[in-house]
XYZ file of C-alpha atoms in Angstrom:
454
model
C -11.057 -10.533 15.649
C -7.088 -9.679 14.905
C -8.382 -8.928 11.362
C -10.643 -6.490 12.522
C -8.288 -4.503 14.774
C -6.806 -1.189 13.635
C -3.044 -1.280 13.154
C -2.837 0.844 16.641
C -4.969 -1.847 18.119
C -2.903 -4.323 16.964
C 0.727 -3.098 18.161
C -0.849 -2.301 21.637
C -2.254 -5.426 21.792
C 1.440 -7.260 20.896
C 3.051 -4.985 23.164
C 0.656 -6.035 26.169
C 0.855 -9.529 25.289
C 4.699 -8.730 25.301
C 4.731 -7.192 28.844
C 2.567 -10.105 30.274
C 4.554 -12.930 28.918
C 7.760 -11.159 30.312
C 6.254 -10.844 33.532
C 4.875 -13.992 33.706
C 8.130 -15.614 32.693
C 9.733 -13.995 35.701
C 7.082 -14.837 38.490
C 7.692 -18.409 37.000
C 11.252 -18.354 37.344
C 11.325 -17.159 41.045
C 8.408 -19.635 41.574
C 10.826 -22.776 40.019
C 13.515 -21.326 42.014
C 11.637 -21.313 45.261
C 11.525 -25.060 45.855
C 15.316 -25.918 45.579
C 16.044 -22.700 47.808
C 13.319 -23.737 50.553
C 15.103 -27.749 50.286
C 18.434 -26.104 50.848
C 17.402 -24.223 54.024
C 15.655 -27.210 55.391
C 19.018 -28.989 54.827
C 21.124 -26.223 56.296
C 18.818 -25.769 59.426
C 18.738 -29.485 60.100
C 22.421 -29.957 59.566
C 23.154 -27.015 62.138
C 20.797 -28.163 64.894
C 21.855 -31.691 64.446
C 25.372 -30.617 65.306
C 24.048 -28.755 67.849
C 22.347 -31.734 69.612
C 25.050 -34.306 69.193
C 27.711 -31.758 70.916
C 25.360 -31.060 73.869
C 24.095 -34.651 74.795
C 27.462 -36.009 73.871
C 28.053 -35.435 78.068
C 24.662 -35.929 78.662
C 25.199 -39.089 80.873
C 27.521 -37.298 83.304
C 24.612 -34.833 84.162
C 23.161 -35.332 87.786
C 19.913 -35.728 86.374
C 19.935 -36.911 82.846
C 16.643 -37.327 82.179
C 15.441 -33.715 83.600
C 18.655 -32.276 81.697
C 17.420 -33.864 78.129
C 13.682 -32.829 78.984
C 15.117 -29.175 79.483
C 17.036 -29.346 76.303
C 14.154 -30.446 74.219
C 11.890 -27.673 75.443
C 14.339 -25.127 74.961
C 15.271 -26.141 71.312
C 11.637 -26.521 70.783
C 11.416 -22.526 70.641
C 13.582 -22.295 67.570
C 12.028 -20.339 64.772
C 13.288 -22.779 61.950
C 13.097 -26.088 63.518
C 10.912 -27.914 66.035
C 12.779 -30.280 68.387
C 10.282 -33.529 69.892
C 11.831 -35.926 72.538
C 10.673 -39.659 71.809
C 11.291 -43.199 73.750
C 12.521 -46.179 72.031
C 8.893 -47.137 70.866
C 8.334 -43.324 68.902
C 6.007 -41.930 71.622
C 6.456 -38.341 72.135
C 7.715 -37.348 76.011
C 7.590 -33.770 74.894
C 4.394 -31.791 74.163
C 4.179 -30.997 70.319
C 5.181 -27.121 69.511
C 2.543 -24.659 69.332
C 1.638 -23.809 65.635
C 1.354 -19.904 64.994
C -1.897 -18.705 63.825
C -2.680 -18.260 60.039
C -1.176 -14.883 58.672
C -3.765 -13.530 56.290
C -0.983 -11.830 54.624
C 0.945 -15.006 54.550
C 1.880 -17.368 51.599
C -1.352 -19.022 50.279
C -1.656 -23.103 51.331
C -1.165 -23.751 47.546
C 1.889 -22.169 46.997
C 3.400 -23.667 50.388
C 2.213 -27.078 49.175
C 3.756 -26.305 45.754
C 7.215 -25.497 46.893
C 7.406 -27.500 50.369
C 5.352 -30.662 49.939
C 7.078 -32.549 52.718
C 8.539 -31.693 55.766
C 12.008 -32.918 56.063
C 12.626 -34.568 59.878
C 15.919 -36.391 61.132
C 16.151 -38.136 63.813
C 19.174 -38.108 66.379
C 19.485 -41.186 68.554
C 20.033 -40.330 72.420
C 20.426 -42.861 75.182
C 20.608 -42.457 79.117
C 22.081 -45.286 81.042
C 21.058 -47.849 78.761
C 17.560 -45.892 77.711
C 17.023 -45.737 74.401
C 15.157 -42.832 72.998
C 15.416 -39.969 70.364
C 15.256 -36.266 69.451
C 13.286 -35.630 66.106
C 14.302 -32.841 64.529
C 12.000 -30.884 62.264
C 12.626 -28.351 59.743
C 10.097 -25.167 59.641
C 11.174 -22.848 56.787
C 8.080 -20.606 56.875
C 9.944 -17.544 57.025
C 11.834 -18.776 53.953
C 8.642 -19.128 52.294
C 7.095 -16.183 53.068
C 10.346 -14.425 51.910
C 9.710 -16.050 48.715
C 6.086 -15.030 48.776
C 6.311 -11.772 49.508
C 9.427 -11.146 46.991
C 7.212 -12.777 43.976
C 4.364 -10.366 45.232
C 6.457 -7.229 45.057
C 8.030 -8.573 42.067
C 4.296 -8.934 40.373
C 3.073 -5.204 41.776
C 6.120 -3.551 40.598
C 6.512 -5.427 37.330
C 2.779 -4.685 36.635
C 3.143 -0.743 37.545
C 6.174 -0.707 35.121
C 4.560 -2.542 32.483
C 1.299 -0.512 32.712
C 3.545 2.757 32.293
C 5.667 1.370 29.780
C 2.346 0.173 27.866
C 0.834 3.541 28.277
C 4.149 5.706 27.329
C 4.508 3.187 24.055
C 0.481 3.600 23.255
C 0.619 7.507 23.596
C 4.063 7.201 21.064
C 2.386 5.030 18.595
C -1.026 6.783 18.738
C 1.218 10.050 17.807
C 3.158 8.210 15.076
C -0.128 7.112 13.427
C -1.991 10.372 13.616
C -1.085 10.897 9.929
C -2.790 7.701 8.879
C -6.116 9.085 10.179
C -5.400 12.500 7.793
C -4.413 10.104 5.105
C -7.987 8.338 5.673
C -9.536 11.575 5.453
C -8.054 12.887 2.566
C -8.664 9.852 0.469
C -12.161 9.802 1.390
C -12.370 13.483 0.062
C -10.716 12.439 -3.143
C -12.991 9.739 -3.798
C -15.593 12.162 -3.183
C -14.502 14.390 -5.935
C -12.507 16.824 -3.956
C -9.496 16.748 -5.670
C -8.032 20.125 -3.728
C -7.621 18.203 -0.656
C -3.978 18.049 0.715
C -2.755 16.507 3.804
C 0.256 17.897 5.913
C 3.290 15.660 6.440
C 4.171 14.669 9.364
C 5.130 11.396 11.807
C 7.897 9.082 10.773
C 9.623 9.750 7.633
C 7.991 6.741 6.001
C 4.478 8.333 6.711
C 5.710 11.972 5.720
C 6.505 10.418 2.344
C 3.363 8.692 1.836
C 1.872 12.199 2.848
C 3.974 13.790 -0.008
C 3.115 10.982 -2.481
C -0.501 11.268 -1.910
C -0.580 15.028 -2.331
C 1.130 14.838 -5.777
C -1.249 12.022 -6.515
C -3.901 14.225 -5.553
C -2.483 17.076 -7.768
C -2.198 15.225 -10.380
C -5.414 13.347 -10.216
C -7.119 17.148 -10.029
C -4.685 18.167 -13.093
C -5.821 15.121 -15.069
C -9.669 15.647 -14.277
C -9.448 19.337 -15.322
C -7.707 18.408 -18.622
C -10.648 15.793 -19.152
C -13.130 18.303 -18.492
C -11.373 20.766 -20.780
C -11.304 18.277 -23.363
C -15.166 17.228 -23.228
C -15.915 20.741 -23.200
C -13.457 21.432 -26.119
C -14.685 18.636 -28.249
C -18.115 19.184 -27.591
C -17.421 22.746 -28.856
C -15.489 21.397 -31.675
C -18.279 19.147 -32.538
C -20.915 21.651 -32.649
C -18.138 23.996 -34.811
C -17.485 21.161 -37.048
C -21.238 20.699 -37.446
C -21.740 24.163 -38.012
C -19.134 24.201 -40.597
C -20.153 21.457 -42.511
C -23.768 22.836 -42.613
C -22.326 26.179 -43.618
C -20.534 24.617 -46.178
C -23.279 22.705 -47.439
C -25.497 25.464 -47.677
C -22.427 27.920 -49.305
C -20.988 24.946 -51.613
C -23.748 22.264 -52.494
C -26.691 25.116 -52.439
C -25.085 27.201 -55.401
C -24.131 24.255 -57.432
C -27.357 22.320 -56.795
C -29.255 25.344 -58.105
C -27.448 26.069 -61.070
C -27.641 22.251 -61.877
C -31.056 22.983 -61.531
C -31.143 25.512 -63.716
C -29.107 24.102 -66.516
C -31.015 21.043 -66.246
C -34.231 23.271 -66.680
C -32.785 24.773 -69.623
C -31.965 21.483 -71.077
C -35.185 20.563 -70.746
C -36.582 23.577 -72.594
C -34.457 22.996 -75.497
C -35.782 19.469 -75.916
C -39.122 20.856 -76.527
C -37.899 22.266 -79.852
C -38.103 20.861 -82.910
C -34.112 21.579 -83.613
C -32.249 21.988 -80.620
C -29.351 24.527 -80.893
C -26.239 21.958 -80.046
C -24.222 25.121 -79.436
C -26.745 25.774 -76.200
C -26.543 22.270 -75.468
C -22.772 21.876 -75.275
C -22.381 24.866 -73.235
C -25.148 23.765 -70.559
C -23.615 20.545 -70.453
C -20.024 21.528 -70.062
C -21.338 23.950 -66.943
C -22.863 20.674 -65.427
C -19.777 18.835 -65.465
C -17.710 21.529 -64.195
C -20.304 22.010 -61.114
C -20.275 18.337 -60.620
C -16.412 18.171 -60.609
C -16.579 20.919 -58.005
C -19.132 18.927 -55.767
C -17.240 15.825 -56.125
C -14.046 17.918 -54.884
C -16.124 19.453 -52.122
C -17.476 16.004 -51.001
C -13.862 14.766 -50.971
C -12.859 17.381 -48.641
C -15.645 16.775 -46.309
C -15.016 12.906 -46.046
C -11.354 13.505 -45.623
C -12.181 15.607 -42.607
C -14.666 12.859 -41.399
C -12.266 10.052 -42.389
C -8.974 9.722 -44.344
C -9.980 8.882 -47.655
C -8.078 5.741 -48.977
C -6.970 4.647 -45.464
C -9.356 1.629 -45.775
C -9.105 1.104 -49.507
C -5.209 1.502 -49.756
C -3.825 0.991 -46.339
C -1.763 2.759 -43.790
C 1.401 3.240 -46.005
C -0.426 4.611 -48.874
C -2.707 6.978 -46.658
C 0.540 8.235 -44.776
C 2.574 8.850 -48.063
C -0.408 10.671 -49.537
C -0.253 12.635 -46.354
C 3.242 13.832 -46.706
C 2.790 14.367 -50.262
C 0.180 16.875 -49.885
C 2.500 18.764 -47.079
C 5.416 18.804 -49.202
C 3.593 20.268 -52.081
C 2.231 23.020 -49.696
C 5.202 23.808 -48.160
C 8.000 22.855 -50.323
C 10.496 24.138 -48.265
C 10.286 21.586 -45.395
C 11.853 18.115 -45.949
C 9.637 15.343 -44.954
C 11.009 12.067 -44.024
C 8.585 9.152 -43.559
C 9.894 5.761 -42.731
C 7.442 2.989 -42.289
C 9.569 -0.310 -41.148
C 8.696 -3.286 -44.087
C 8.152 -5.450 -41.085
C 5.126 -3.268 -39.608
C 2.704 -6.007 -40.624
C -1.018 -5.670 -39.860
C -1.813 -3.552 -37.188
C -5.816 -3.156 -37.705
C -8.362 -0.754 -38.579
C -8.559 1.253 -35.029
C -4.587 1.550 -34.912
C -4.324 2.562 -38.510
C -6.682 5.313 -37.918
C -5.141 6.246 -34.475
C -1.452 6.208 -36.329
C -2.666 8.311 -39.059
C -4.047 10.908 -36.632
C -0.972 10.947 -34.560
C 1.099 11.971 -37.595
C -1.382 14.490 -38.993
C -1.694 16.160 -35.932
C 1.860 16.243 -35.110
C 2.784 17.432 -38.791
C -0.143 19.973 -38.363
C 1.817 21.420 -35.217
C 4.881 21.559 -36.928
C 3.660 23.692 -39.674
C 1.876 25.833 -37.441
C 4.268 26.416 -34.719
C 7.468 25.068 -35.359
C 9.140 27.027 -37.934
C 11.121 23.898 -38.553
C 12.983 22.753 -41.690
C 12.823 19.409 -41.519
C 10.486 16.552 -40.055
C 11.358 13.041 -39.603
C 8.419 10.637 -39.268
C 8.824 7.095 -38.130
C 6.690 3.738 -37.764
C 8.041 0.672 -36.322
C 7.030 -2.086 -34.477
C 8.266 -2.727 -31.219
C 8.286 -5.570 -28.215
C 5.636 -6.144 -25.875
C 5.942 -3.252 -23.116
C 4.031 -2.106 -20.258
C 1.827 -0.031 -22.584
C 0.546 -2.937 -24.453
C -2.300 -5.283 -23.182
C -3.472 -8.704 -23.349
C -0.334 -9.481 -25.107
C -0.691 -7.431 -27.780
C 2.064 -5.690 -29.872
C 2.781 -2.107 -30.463
C 3.877 0.196 -33.116
C 5.668 3.160 -31.994
C 5.067 6.623 -33.725
C 7.769 8.481 -33.889
C 7.613 12.764 -35.270
C 10.685 14.715 -34.943
C 11.090 18.200 -36.265
C 14.360 20.766 -35.706
C 11.925 23.623 -34.768
C 12.190 26.167 -32.179
C 10.589 23.785 -29.574
C 7.619 24.424 -27.165
C 7.769 27.317 -24.259
C 8.638 26.345 -20.856
C 5.483 25.233 -18.850
C 3.370 25.643 -22.099
C 0.337 23.360 -22.078
C -0.328 21.077 -25.013
C -3.192 21.828 -27.214
C -6.414 20.098 -27.103
C -5.213 18.257 -30.312
C -2.637 16.179 -28.778
C -4.580 16.061 -25.145
C -7.586 14.586 -27.257
C -4.875 12.157 -28.894
C -3.340 11.154 -25.868
C -6.835 10.358 -24.198
C -7.628 8.146 -27.372
C -4.372 6.292 -27.093
C -4.762 5.738 -23.205
C -8.099 4.478 -23.755
C -6.444 1.897 -26.093
C -3.582 0.837 -23.417
C -1.021 3.020 -25.362
C 1.453 5.585 -24.281
C 2.040 9.222 -25.855
C 5.237 11.190 -24.805
C 6.063 14.784 -25.809
C 9.709 15.763 -25.194
C 10.511 19.127 -25.999
C 14.281 20.722 -26.380
C 16.692 22.949 -28.184
C 16.598 20.283 -31.148
C 12.913 20.813 -31.561
C 10.071 18.731 -30.484
C 9.401 15.075 -30.514
C 6.378 13.297 -30.613
C 6.478 9.597 -29.679
C 3.615 7.117 -29.250
C 3.041 3.522 -28.726
C -0.049 2.145 -30.311
C -1.416 -1.605 -29.263
C -2.096 -3.324 -32.456
C -4.408 -5.783 -33.282
C -3.563 -9.454 -31.979
C -1.768 -11.692 -34.376
C-alpha cells in the first residue's frame, strides 16, 4: 500500500499519523494522571471529614440526648457532595438510611472510565461511644465531581485537539499540494518528451530544489532536441552524400573507365588485325602496346583513388602508423608551406581494425578542415594511449587522438560541419568522446577512441 501512494499521499498520511499520535499521547497522559488525582481527592475529603467528625463527637456524651444528636449529625453530614456518612452499631448494622444516589447523567463519565480511574471506593470508620454503647460513623468518599471534571477536560481536549489537528492537516495539505504542483508539470513534460515533442518546456516554480530540477529538465529537453535535430540533419546529409558519392563514382566510371576501355578495345582490335598479316609491322605493334600500357597505368591510378575513397589504401596491409605517415606525406607534398608533425606513441600497441579506421578518419577529417578553413602554418598530430576513462566501455583501453593547429579558429556560434558531426556520432557509437576547442591559438580536435580488448 505504501509503495502505491504518491508523494503527496505519503506526506499527508505521515502528517495525519503524527497529529493523531500527538493527540493520543496527550489524552493518554491525562487518563494516566486521573487515577492519582481522584485518589488524592478521596484522601483529602476523608481526612477533612474525619477531623470534622472527631471534633463534633468529642463532647457528644454531654448532650441532653446523645443518640438523637448523633443521628442528626449523621443525617446532616450525609448530604455533603463528596462524602457520605453512615451510622452503624457495634455489629456493623446501618442505623441511618443509605444515601440516595443521583440519577445517571447522560453526559457524565461512562462506567468504564469511572472503573478505570476509581476502581474502589475509599472508606474510613470513625468509632463512636455513647455511655458505653459502641458504634461507628463510616465515611465513604464519592469523587464523582472530580471524575466528571477530568472526563470533561479529556473530552474538551479531544474535541479542541481534533479541530486544531484537522486545521493543521488541511493547511499543511494545501501547502504541500502547492509545493508539489511542479511535479505534475514535470511528469507531463517528460511524457511529451517521451512522445518525441522535444519543444516542450516546464515553467520553473515551487521550492528552489524543484525549480532547479525544472531548469535542468528544460536544458535537457533543449539539448535532446538539438541532438535529435543534428541526427536528422546528419542522416539527411549521409543519404545525400551517399547518393552524391554514387553519382560521382558512376560518373568517374563512365568518364574514366569508359574511354580507356574503349581505347583498349580499339588497340586490341588493331593488334588482332596486324596479327592476321604475314609480316606484321613491329613499329605498329609497339605503338599499340605502349598506348595500352599507358591506359592500363591510368586505370590503375584511377582505381587506387576510388579505393582510397572507399577505404584507406594500405591501412589493413601496412598498419595505422604507415597509413598515417602516408597521409601526412601527401598533405606535405600538396602544401609544403605548412609544417605537419605526427607523433605516434611507441607504446600504443594494437588498437584493432575498427579503432584504426576511426583514428585514420579523425586525422583525415581534421587535416582536411585545417587546410580548407584554418589558414594555419603548423599542425601537430598526437596519438597516444590513455588509461581507462569514462569514455571506455567494458574495461577497454582508449587511444587519445589530438590534432592541433595555429590557425584562425572557429567563429563564435559556428556549428560543426557534417564531417565532424558524423565522426562524433561514430565515436559515440563506439563508446568514445570527441571534443573540439577553439580559441585565438587555433582549433584542437581531441578524441578518445576505445581500442580492442587486450
